[in-house]
Structures are given as C-alpha cells and as structure tokens.
mmCIF file of C-alpha atoms in Angstrom:
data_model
loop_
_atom_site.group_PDB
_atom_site.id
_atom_site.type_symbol
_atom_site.label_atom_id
_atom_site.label_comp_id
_atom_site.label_asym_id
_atom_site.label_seq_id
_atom_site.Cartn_x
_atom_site.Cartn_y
_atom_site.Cartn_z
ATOM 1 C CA UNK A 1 22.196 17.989 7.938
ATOM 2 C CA UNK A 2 19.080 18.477 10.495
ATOM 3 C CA UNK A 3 16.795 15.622 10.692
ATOM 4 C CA UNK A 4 13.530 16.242 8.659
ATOM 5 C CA UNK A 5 10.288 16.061 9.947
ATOM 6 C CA UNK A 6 8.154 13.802 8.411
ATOM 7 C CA UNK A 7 3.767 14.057 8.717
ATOM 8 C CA UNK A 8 2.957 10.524 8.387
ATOM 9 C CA UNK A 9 -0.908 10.062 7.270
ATOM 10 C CA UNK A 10 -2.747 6.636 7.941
ATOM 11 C CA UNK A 11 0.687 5.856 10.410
ATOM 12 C CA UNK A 12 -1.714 3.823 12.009
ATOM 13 C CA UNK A 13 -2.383 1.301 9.421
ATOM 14 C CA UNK A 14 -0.570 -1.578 7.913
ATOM 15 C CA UNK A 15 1.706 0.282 5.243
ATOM 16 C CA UNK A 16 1.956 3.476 7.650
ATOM 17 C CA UNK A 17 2.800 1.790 11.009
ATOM 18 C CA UNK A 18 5.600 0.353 9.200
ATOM 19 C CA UNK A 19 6.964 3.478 7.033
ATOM 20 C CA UNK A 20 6.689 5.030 10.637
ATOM 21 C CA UNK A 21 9.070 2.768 12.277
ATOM 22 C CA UNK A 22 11.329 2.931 9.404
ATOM 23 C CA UNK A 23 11.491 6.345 9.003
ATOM 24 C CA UNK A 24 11.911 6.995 13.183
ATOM 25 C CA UNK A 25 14.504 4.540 13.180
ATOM 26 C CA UNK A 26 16.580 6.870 10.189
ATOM 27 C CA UNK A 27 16.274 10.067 12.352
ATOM 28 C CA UNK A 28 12.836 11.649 11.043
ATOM 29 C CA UNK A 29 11.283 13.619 13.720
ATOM 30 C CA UNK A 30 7.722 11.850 12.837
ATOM 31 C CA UNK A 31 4.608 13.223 12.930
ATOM 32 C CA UNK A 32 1.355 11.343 13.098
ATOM 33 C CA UNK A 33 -2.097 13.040 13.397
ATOM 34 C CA UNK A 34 -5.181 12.048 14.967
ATOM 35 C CA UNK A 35 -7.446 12.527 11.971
ATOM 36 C CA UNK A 36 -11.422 12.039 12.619
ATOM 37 C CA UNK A 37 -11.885 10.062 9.023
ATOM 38 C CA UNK A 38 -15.542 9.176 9.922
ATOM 39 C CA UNK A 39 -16.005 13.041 9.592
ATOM 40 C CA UNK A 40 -14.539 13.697 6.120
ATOM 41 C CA UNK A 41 -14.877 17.470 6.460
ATOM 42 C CA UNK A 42 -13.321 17.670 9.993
ATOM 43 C CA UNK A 43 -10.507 15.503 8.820
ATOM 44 C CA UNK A 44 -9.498 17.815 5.756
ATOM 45 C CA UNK A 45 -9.410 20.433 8.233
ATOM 46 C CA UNK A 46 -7.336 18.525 10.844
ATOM 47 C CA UNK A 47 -4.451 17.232 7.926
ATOM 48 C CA UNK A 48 -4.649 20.687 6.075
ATOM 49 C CA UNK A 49 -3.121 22.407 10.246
ATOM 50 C CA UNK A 50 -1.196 19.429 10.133
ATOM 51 C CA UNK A 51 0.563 19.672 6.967
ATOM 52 C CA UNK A 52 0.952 23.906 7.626
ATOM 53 C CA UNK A 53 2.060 22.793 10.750
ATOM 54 C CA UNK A 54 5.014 20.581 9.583
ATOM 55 C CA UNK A 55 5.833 22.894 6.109
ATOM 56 C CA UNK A 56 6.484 26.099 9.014
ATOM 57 C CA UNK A 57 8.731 23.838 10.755
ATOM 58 C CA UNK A 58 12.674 24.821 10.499
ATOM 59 C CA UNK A 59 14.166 22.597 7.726
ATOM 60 C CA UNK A 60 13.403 20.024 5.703
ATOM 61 C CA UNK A 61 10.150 18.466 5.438
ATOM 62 C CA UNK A 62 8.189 15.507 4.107
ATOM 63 C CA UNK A 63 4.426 14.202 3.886
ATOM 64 C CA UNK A 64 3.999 10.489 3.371
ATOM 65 C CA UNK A 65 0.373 9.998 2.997
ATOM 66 C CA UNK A 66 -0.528 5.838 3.574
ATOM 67 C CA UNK A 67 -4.369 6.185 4.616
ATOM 68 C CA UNK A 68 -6.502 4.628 1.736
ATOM 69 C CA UNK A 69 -9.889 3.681 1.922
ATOM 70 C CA UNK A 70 -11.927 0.671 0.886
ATOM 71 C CA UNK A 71 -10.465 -2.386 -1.507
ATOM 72 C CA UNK A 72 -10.922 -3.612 -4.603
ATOM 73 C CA UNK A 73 -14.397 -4.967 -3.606
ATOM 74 C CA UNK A 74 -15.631 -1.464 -2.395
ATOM 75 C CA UNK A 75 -18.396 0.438 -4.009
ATOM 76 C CA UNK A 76 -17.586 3.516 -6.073
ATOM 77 C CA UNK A 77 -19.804 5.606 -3.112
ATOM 78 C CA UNK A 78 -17.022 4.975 -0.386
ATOM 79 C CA UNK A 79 -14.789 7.001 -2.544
ATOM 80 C CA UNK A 80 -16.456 10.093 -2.257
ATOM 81 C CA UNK A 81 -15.722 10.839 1.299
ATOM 82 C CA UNK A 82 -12.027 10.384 0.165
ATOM 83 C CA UNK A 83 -12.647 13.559 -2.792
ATOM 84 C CA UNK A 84 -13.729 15.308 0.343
ATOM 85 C CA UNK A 85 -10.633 14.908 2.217
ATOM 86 C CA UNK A 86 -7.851 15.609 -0.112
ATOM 87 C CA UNK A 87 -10.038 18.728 -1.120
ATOM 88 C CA UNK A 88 -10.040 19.896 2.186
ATOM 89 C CA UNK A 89 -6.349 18.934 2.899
ATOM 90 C CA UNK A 90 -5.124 20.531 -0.189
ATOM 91 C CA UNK A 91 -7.591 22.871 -1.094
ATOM 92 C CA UNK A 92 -6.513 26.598 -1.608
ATOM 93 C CA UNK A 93 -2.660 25.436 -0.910
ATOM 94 C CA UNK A 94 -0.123 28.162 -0.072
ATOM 95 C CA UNK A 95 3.447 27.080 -1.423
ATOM 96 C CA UNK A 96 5.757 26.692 1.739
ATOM 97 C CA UNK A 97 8.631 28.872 2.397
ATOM 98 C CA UNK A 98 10.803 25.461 1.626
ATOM 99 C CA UNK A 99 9.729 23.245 -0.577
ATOM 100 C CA UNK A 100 9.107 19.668 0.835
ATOM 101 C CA UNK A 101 9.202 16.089 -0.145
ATOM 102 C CA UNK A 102 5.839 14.092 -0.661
ATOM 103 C CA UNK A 103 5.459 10.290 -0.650
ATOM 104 C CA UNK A 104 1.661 8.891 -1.893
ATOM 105 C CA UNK A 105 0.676 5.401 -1.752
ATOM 106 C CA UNK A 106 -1.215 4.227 -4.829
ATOM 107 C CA UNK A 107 -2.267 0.374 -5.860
ATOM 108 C CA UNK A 108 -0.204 -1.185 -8.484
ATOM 109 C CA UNK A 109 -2.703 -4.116 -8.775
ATOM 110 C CA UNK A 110 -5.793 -1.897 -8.880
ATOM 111 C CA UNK A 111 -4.596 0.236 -11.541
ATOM 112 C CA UNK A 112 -3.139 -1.676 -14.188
ATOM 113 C CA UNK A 113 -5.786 -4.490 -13.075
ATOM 114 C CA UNK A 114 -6.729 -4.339 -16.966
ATOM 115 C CA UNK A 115 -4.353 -3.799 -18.648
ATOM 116 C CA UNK A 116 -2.406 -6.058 -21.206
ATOM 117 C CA UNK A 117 1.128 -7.742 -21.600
ATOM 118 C CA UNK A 118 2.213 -8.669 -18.233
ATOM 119 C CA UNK A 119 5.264 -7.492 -16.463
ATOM 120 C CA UNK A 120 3.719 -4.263 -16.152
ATOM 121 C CA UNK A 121 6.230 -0.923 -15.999
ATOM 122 C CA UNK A 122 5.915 2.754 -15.652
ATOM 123 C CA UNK A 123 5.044 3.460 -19.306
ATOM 124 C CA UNK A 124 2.604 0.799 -19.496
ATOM 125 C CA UNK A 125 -1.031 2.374 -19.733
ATOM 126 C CA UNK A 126 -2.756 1.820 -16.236
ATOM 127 C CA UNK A 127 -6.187 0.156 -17.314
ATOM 128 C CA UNK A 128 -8.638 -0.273 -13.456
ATOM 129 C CA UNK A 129 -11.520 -2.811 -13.728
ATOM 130 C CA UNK A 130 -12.903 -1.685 -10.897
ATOM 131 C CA UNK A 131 -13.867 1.938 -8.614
ATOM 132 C CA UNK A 132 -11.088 1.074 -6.428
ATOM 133 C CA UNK A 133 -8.165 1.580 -9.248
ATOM 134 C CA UNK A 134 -9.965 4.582 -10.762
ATOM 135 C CA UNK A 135 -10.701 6.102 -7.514
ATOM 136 C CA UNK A 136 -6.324 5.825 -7.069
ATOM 137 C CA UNK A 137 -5.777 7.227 -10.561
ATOM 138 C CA UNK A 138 -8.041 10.365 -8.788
ATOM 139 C CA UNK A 139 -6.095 10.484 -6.339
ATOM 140 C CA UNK A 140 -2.610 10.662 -7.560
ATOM 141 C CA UNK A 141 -3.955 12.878 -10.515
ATOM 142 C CA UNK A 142 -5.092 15.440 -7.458
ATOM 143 C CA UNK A 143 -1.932 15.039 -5.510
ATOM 144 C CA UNK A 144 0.278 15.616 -8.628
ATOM 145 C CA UNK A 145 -1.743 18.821 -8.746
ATOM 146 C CA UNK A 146 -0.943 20.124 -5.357
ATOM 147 C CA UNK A 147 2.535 19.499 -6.198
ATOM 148 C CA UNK A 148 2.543 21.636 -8.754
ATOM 149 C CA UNK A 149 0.730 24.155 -7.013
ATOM 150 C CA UNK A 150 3.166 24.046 -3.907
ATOM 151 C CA UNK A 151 6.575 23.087 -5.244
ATOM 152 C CA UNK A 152 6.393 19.804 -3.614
ATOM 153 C CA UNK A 153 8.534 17.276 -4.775
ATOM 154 C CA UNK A 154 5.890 13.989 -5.233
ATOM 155 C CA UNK A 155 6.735 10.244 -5.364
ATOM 156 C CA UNK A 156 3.849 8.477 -6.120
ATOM 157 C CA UNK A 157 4.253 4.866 -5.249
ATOM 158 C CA UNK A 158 1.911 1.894 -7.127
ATOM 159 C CA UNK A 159 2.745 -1.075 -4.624
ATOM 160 C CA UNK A 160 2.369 -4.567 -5.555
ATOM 161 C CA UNK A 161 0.399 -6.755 -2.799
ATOM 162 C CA UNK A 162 1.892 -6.050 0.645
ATOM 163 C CA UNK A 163 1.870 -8.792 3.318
ATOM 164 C CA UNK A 164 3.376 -9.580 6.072
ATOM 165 C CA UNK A 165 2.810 -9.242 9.997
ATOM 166 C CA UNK A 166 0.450 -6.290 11.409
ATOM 167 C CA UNK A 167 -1.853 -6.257 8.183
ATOM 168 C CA UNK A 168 -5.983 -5.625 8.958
ATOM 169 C CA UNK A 169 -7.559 -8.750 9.313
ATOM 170 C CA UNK A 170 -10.920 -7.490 9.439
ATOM 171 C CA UNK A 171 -10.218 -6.034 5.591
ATOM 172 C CA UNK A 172 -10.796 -8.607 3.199
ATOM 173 C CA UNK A 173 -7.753 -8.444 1.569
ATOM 174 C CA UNK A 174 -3.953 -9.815 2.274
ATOM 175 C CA UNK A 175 -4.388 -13.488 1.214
ATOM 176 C CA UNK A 176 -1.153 -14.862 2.686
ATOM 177 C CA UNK A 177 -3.010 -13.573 6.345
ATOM 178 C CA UNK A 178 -6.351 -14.527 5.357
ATOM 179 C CA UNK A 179 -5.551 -17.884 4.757
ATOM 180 C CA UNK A 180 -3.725 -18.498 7.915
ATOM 181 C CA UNK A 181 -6.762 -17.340 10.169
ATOM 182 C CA UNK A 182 -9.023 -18.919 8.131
ATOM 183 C CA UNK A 183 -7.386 -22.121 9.440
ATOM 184 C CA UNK A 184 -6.897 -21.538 12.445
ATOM 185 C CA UNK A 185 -10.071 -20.588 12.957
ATOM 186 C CA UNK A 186 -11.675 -23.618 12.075
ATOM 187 C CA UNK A 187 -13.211 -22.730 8.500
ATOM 188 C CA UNK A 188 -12.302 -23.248 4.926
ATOM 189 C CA UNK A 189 -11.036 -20.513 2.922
ATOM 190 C CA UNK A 190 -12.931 -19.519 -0.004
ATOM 191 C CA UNK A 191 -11.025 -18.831 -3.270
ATOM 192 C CA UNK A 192 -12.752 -16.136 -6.232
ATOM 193 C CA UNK A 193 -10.343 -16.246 -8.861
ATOM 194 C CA UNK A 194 -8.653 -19.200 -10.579
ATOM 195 C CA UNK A 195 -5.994 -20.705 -8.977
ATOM 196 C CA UNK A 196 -3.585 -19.444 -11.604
ATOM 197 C CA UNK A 197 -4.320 -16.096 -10.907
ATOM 198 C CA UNK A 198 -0.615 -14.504 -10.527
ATOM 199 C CA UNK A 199 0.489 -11.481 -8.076
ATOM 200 C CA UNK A 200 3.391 -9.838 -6.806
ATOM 201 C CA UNK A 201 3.956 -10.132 -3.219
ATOM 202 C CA UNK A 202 6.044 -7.669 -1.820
ATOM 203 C CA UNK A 203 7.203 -7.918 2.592
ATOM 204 C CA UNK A 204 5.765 -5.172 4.292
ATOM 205 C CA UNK A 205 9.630 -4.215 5.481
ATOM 206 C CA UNK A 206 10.738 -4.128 2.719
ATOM 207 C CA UNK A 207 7.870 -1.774 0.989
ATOM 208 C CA UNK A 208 8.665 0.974 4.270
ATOM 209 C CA UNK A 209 12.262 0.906 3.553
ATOM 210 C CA UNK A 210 11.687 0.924 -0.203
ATOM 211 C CA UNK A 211 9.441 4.067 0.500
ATOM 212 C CA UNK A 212 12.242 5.740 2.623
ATOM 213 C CA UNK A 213 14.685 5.393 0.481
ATOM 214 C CA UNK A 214 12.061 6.991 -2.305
ATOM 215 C CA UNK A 215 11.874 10.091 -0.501
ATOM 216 C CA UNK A 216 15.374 10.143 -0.305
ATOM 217 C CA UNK A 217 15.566 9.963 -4.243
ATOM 218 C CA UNK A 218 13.117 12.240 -4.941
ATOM 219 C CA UNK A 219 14.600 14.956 -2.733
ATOM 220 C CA UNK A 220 16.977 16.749 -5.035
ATOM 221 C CA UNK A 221 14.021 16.766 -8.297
ATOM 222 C CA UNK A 222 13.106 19.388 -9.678
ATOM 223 C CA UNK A 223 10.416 21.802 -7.185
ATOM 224 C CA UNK A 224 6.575 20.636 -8.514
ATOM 225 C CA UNK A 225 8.028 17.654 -10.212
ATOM 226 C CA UNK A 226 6.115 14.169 -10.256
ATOM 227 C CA UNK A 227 7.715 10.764 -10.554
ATOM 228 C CA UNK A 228 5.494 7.641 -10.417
ATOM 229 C CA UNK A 229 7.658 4.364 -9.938
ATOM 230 C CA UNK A 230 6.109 0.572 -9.313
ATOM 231 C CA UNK A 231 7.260 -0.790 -5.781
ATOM 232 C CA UNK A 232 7.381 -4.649 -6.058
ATOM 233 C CA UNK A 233 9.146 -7.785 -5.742
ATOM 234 C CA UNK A 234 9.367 -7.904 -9.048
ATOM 235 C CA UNK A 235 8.376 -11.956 -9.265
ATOM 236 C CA UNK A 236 5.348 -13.277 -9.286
ATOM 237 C CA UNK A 237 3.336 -16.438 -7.423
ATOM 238 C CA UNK A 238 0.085 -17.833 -8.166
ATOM 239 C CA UNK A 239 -2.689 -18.635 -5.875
ATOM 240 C CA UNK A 240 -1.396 -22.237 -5.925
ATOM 241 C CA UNK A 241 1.993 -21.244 -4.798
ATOM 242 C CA UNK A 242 0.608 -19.113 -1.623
ATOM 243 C CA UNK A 243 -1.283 -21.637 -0.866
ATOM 244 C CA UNK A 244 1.471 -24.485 -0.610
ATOM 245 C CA UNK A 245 3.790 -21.777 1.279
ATOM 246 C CA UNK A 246 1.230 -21.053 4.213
ATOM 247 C CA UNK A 247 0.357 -24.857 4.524
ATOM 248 C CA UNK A 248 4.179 -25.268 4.567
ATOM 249 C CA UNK A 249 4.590 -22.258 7.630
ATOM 250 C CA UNK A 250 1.322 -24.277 9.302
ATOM 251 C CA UNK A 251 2.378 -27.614 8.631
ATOM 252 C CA UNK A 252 -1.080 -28.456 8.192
ATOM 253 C CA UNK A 253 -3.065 -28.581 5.268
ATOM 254 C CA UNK A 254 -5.839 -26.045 4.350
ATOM 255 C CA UNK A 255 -9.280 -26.218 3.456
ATOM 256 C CA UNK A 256 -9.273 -24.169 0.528
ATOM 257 C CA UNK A 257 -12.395 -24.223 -1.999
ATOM 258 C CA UNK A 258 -13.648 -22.406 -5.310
ATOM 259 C CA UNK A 259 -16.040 -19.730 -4.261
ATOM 260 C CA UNK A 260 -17.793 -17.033 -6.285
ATOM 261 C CA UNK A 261 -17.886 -13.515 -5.961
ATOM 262 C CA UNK A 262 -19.371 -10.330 -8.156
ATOM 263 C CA UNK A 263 -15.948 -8.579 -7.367
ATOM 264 C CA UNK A 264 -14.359 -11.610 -9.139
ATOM 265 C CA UNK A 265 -14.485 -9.640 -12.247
ATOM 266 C CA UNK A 266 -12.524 -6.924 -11.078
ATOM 267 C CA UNK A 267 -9.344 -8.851 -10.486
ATOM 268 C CA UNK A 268 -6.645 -8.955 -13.558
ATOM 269 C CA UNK A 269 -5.408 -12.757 -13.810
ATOM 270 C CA UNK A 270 -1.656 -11.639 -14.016
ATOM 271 C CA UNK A 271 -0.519 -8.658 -12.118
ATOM 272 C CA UNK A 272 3.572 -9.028 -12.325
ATOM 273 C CA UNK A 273 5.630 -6.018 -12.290
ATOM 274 C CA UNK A 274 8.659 -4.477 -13.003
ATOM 275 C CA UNK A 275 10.253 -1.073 -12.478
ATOM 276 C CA UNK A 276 12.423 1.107 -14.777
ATOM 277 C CA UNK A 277 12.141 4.122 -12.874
ATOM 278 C CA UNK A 278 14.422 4.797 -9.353
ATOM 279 C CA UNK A 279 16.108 1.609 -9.911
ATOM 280 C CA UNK A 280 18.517 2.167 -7.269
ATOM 281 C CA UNK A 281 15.545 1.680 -4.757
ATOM 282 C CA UNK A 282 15.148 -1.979 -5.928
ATOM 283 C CA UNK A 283 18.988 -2.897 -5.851
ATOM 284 C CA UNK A 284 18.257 -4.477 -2.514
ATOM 285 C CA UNK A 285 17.965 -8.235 -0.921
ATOM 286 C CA UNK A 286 13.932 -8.662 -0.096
ATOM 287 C CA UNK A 287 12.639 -10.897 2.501
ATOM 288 C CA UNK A 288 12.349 -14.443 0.135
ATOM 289 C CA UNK A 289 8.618 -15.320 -0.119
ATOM 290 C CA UNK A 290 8.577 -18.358 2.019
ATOM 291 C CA UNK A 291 10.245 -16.286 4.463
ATOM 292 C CA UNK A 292 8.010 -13.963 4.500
ATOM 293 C CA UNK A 293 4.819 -16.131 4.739
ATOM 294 C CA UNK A 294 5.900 -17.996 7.688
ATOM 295 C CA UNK A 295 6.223 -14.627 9.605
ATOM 296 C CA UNK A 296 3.222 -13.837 8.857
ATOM 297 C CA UNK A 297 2.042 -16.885 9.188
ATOM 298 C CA UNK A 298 3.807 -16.808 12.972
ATOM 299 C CA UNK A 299 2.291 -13.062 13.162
ATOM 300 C CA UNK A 300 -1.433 -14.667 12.790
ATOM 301 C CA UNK A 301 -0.976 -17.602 14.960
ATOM 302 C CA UNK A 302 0.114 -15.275 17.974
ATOM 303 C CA UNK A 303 -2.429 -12.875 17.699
ATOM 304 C CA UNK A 304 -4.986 -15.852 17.083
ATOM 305 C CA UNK A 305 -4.193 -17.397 20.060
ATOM 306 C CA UNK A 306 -3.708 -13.868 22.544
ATOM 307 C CA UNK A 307 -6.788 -13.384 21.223
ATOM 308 C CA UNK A 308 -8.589 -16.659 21.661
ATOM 309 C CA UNK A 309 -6.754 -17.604 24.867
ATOM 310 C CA UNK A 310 -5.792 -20.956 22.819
ATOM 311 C CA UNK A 311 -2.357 -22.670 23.787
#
C-alpha cells in the first residue's frame, strides 16, 4: 500500500513537531504549510489550497490539525480569530474524490475542567470553566461538521497535559518545563492552585505515536464518522509530586511559593483520565514519569545554557 500523505497543521509547535517526526519516520509523505496565523483570513485561505491540495493527491490522505491558540488563561476574544480560520479552511467544503483520514487535537483538561467524579472517560459530560475549554468544544463541534460534510473520517483527540522536551517556554503552561527554567534562571516559581491539585501527564512521544496509531484506527470507520477518545497516561500526580521529580532531575531544590491568580478559578482540582474508546492505542509501555521529567528537565538545562552562554 502507497504511503499517504499527511497535511500536518501547527507542525511547528510542540504537539505538531513531534506528530511530524513520528509520522515521517512511518512513511507519510508530510506536508507542512506556512500559514500566516497573524492574518486569520489569509490563513483560512492558505490551509483551505492546502488541504485541496493534499485531498487531489493520488491515494490516501490525512489532515492532522495540532495548531491551537491561547491557554487556559486566555481571554474569550483570542478565540475569535480561531472561528475565522476553520471557517475559512472549511468553509463551502467539496467532498474529495477519496475520502481521507482527519486527526484534531482538543484539551482533555480544559474540557472536562468542571466536571464531576474523577477518572474522567468518553461518556463523561465535558463541563469547561473557562473560554479556553468552550472555545475546544467549538472547535471539535465544527470539525465534526466538516466531516460529515466531506466524508472524512475524524479522530478527535482530548490530550491530557503534554510535557516533555521542545514544549514553548514563552507559553505559560507545561509545569514540569516551567519549573525547571524557573530555577535555573534564578527566580522562584509561583504556584496558583493547591498543591494537591492532580493532572495527567502524558510524554510528548508518546502522545505523537499515540496520535499515529489513531489515524491508523480510524481509517477503516465508517465515511463522515466521528470518534472522540481521551489520550493520557492514564495516572495521575499532584503538584507535590512534579515538584519532588524536577528537584530530583536538578538535584537541587526549588523555590516554589503559593501565588494567586484570577485564572486560578478556571483550573479543575482533579483532572485524571481514562479511556474506553480505541483501547488498543493505549496497550503500550509510556515513558515512566520520572523519566520523562528528567528529559525534560535535561531538554531545559541545554537550551538554558546555549542560550545564556552558561557552562
């Protein structure tokens, strides 16, 4: 069977650099466009050629769409240039002469950040606290849509809390990171929530492979058809327990302090998951936590000191 090719959107970003790699190094021909997002009209134009670009190509074809935009912090305004781009993208879609395979990465944490009777599955009711979660309950709503509209098969993916190597330290998210350059820059970290607070980490490998092997699944559904499925570790750590593994990876111990934030209020206390759906994906051996953490750890410290010239 031909190799498909795959449009990768946000491949430049933490989730999509890695899916990227993954993907390249399981025979995709991968695409990744240059997309002007500051212009949200211009880039609805640019992924809309794109994606008629890759759905003309002989074959098999997939769209893995990773770009996001803003955090659970960001104002409900930041979303709109988002609406803007999907509509454009998707707007008026013609169904491709084959139908393709389509991969869209939601927020587990932002929306079920409300909701009741932790672990959280598939049939639990999502529940966002904040415009971040309902701005990804949008989102997948409006890709679901287009799937319908196109015969694409759609995966839509609610990750837990990626970390790991390559994340965006200038996003104020990714604490397992944030810590770590926090310290090593000299200042203490500030903590919002209690240190209770529970999430699911899951190793930003293991989410890319986890999302390859999802397309994979999905494949052979039924033309239009939507299946939503939780990507996590599937074990949960408190704040407490991230903090002792990244002053383990240092060997140092951190300044860490009780802070206060408005966005405080947005953040559910207990955020583990499990999945019922696609099980097969999450038959695997994941990168152990403490693992994890000192690579990224190791990740920081690098860049830190390329950056700094430090020795």
């Amino acid at each position: 069977m031909s190799a498909p090719t795959t449009l990768v959107v946000g491949g430049g970003g933490f989730l999509g650099t890695a899916v990227r790699t993954t993907l390249a190094q399981r025979g995709h021909d991968v695409v990744v466009p240059s997309v002007p997002w500051s212009e949200p009209e211009a880039a609805g134009a640019v992924l809309r050629a794109a994606l008629h670009e890759v759905q003309s190509a002989p074959g098999r074809w997939n769209l893995v769409w990773c770009a996001g935009t803003g955090v659970v912090a960001t104002d409900e305004s930041a979303f709109v240039a988002e609406s803007v781009v999907l509509d454009g993208a998707f707007g008026d879609a013609d169904a491709p002469v084959t139908p393709g395979t389509a991969f869209f990465a939601s927020s587990a944490g932002a929306v079920f950040a409300g909701s009741t009777a932790p672990p959280f599955d598939e049939s639990t009711e999502p529940n966002p606290l904040a415009p971040y979660g309902r701005s990804r309950l949008l989102a997948e709503e409006r890709f679901a849509a287009w799937a319908t509209a196109t015969g694409t098969r759609l995966l839509v993916g609610r990750i837990a809390n990626l970390y790991g190597p390559g994340a965006n330290l200038r996003k104020r998210q990714g604490l397992v990171s944030q810590l770590a350059l926090a310290h090593l820059e000299g200042r203490p970290s500030s903590i919002y929530v209690p240190f209770e607070t529970t999430r699911d980490y899951l190793y930003i490998d293991d989410a890319a492979a986890m999302v390859a092997d999802g397309l994979d699944a999905v494949a052979a559904a039924a033309p239009g058809s939507t299946t939503t499925k939780i990507f996590a570790s599937q074990v949960g750590h408190t704040i407490t327990e991230v903090v002792d593994a990244v002053t383990a990876a240092l060997g140092e111990p951190l300044d860490v302090r009780a802070g206060h934030d408005p966005s405080s209020t947005f953040h559910g206390t207990d955020l583990r998951f499990r999945s019922t759906v696609l099980t097969g994906i999450d038959d695997r051996t994941l990168v152990p936590f403490d693992e994890g953490v000192r690579r990224t750890v190791d990740a920081v410290r690098t860049n830190h000191h390329t950056a700094t010239g430090a020795p």
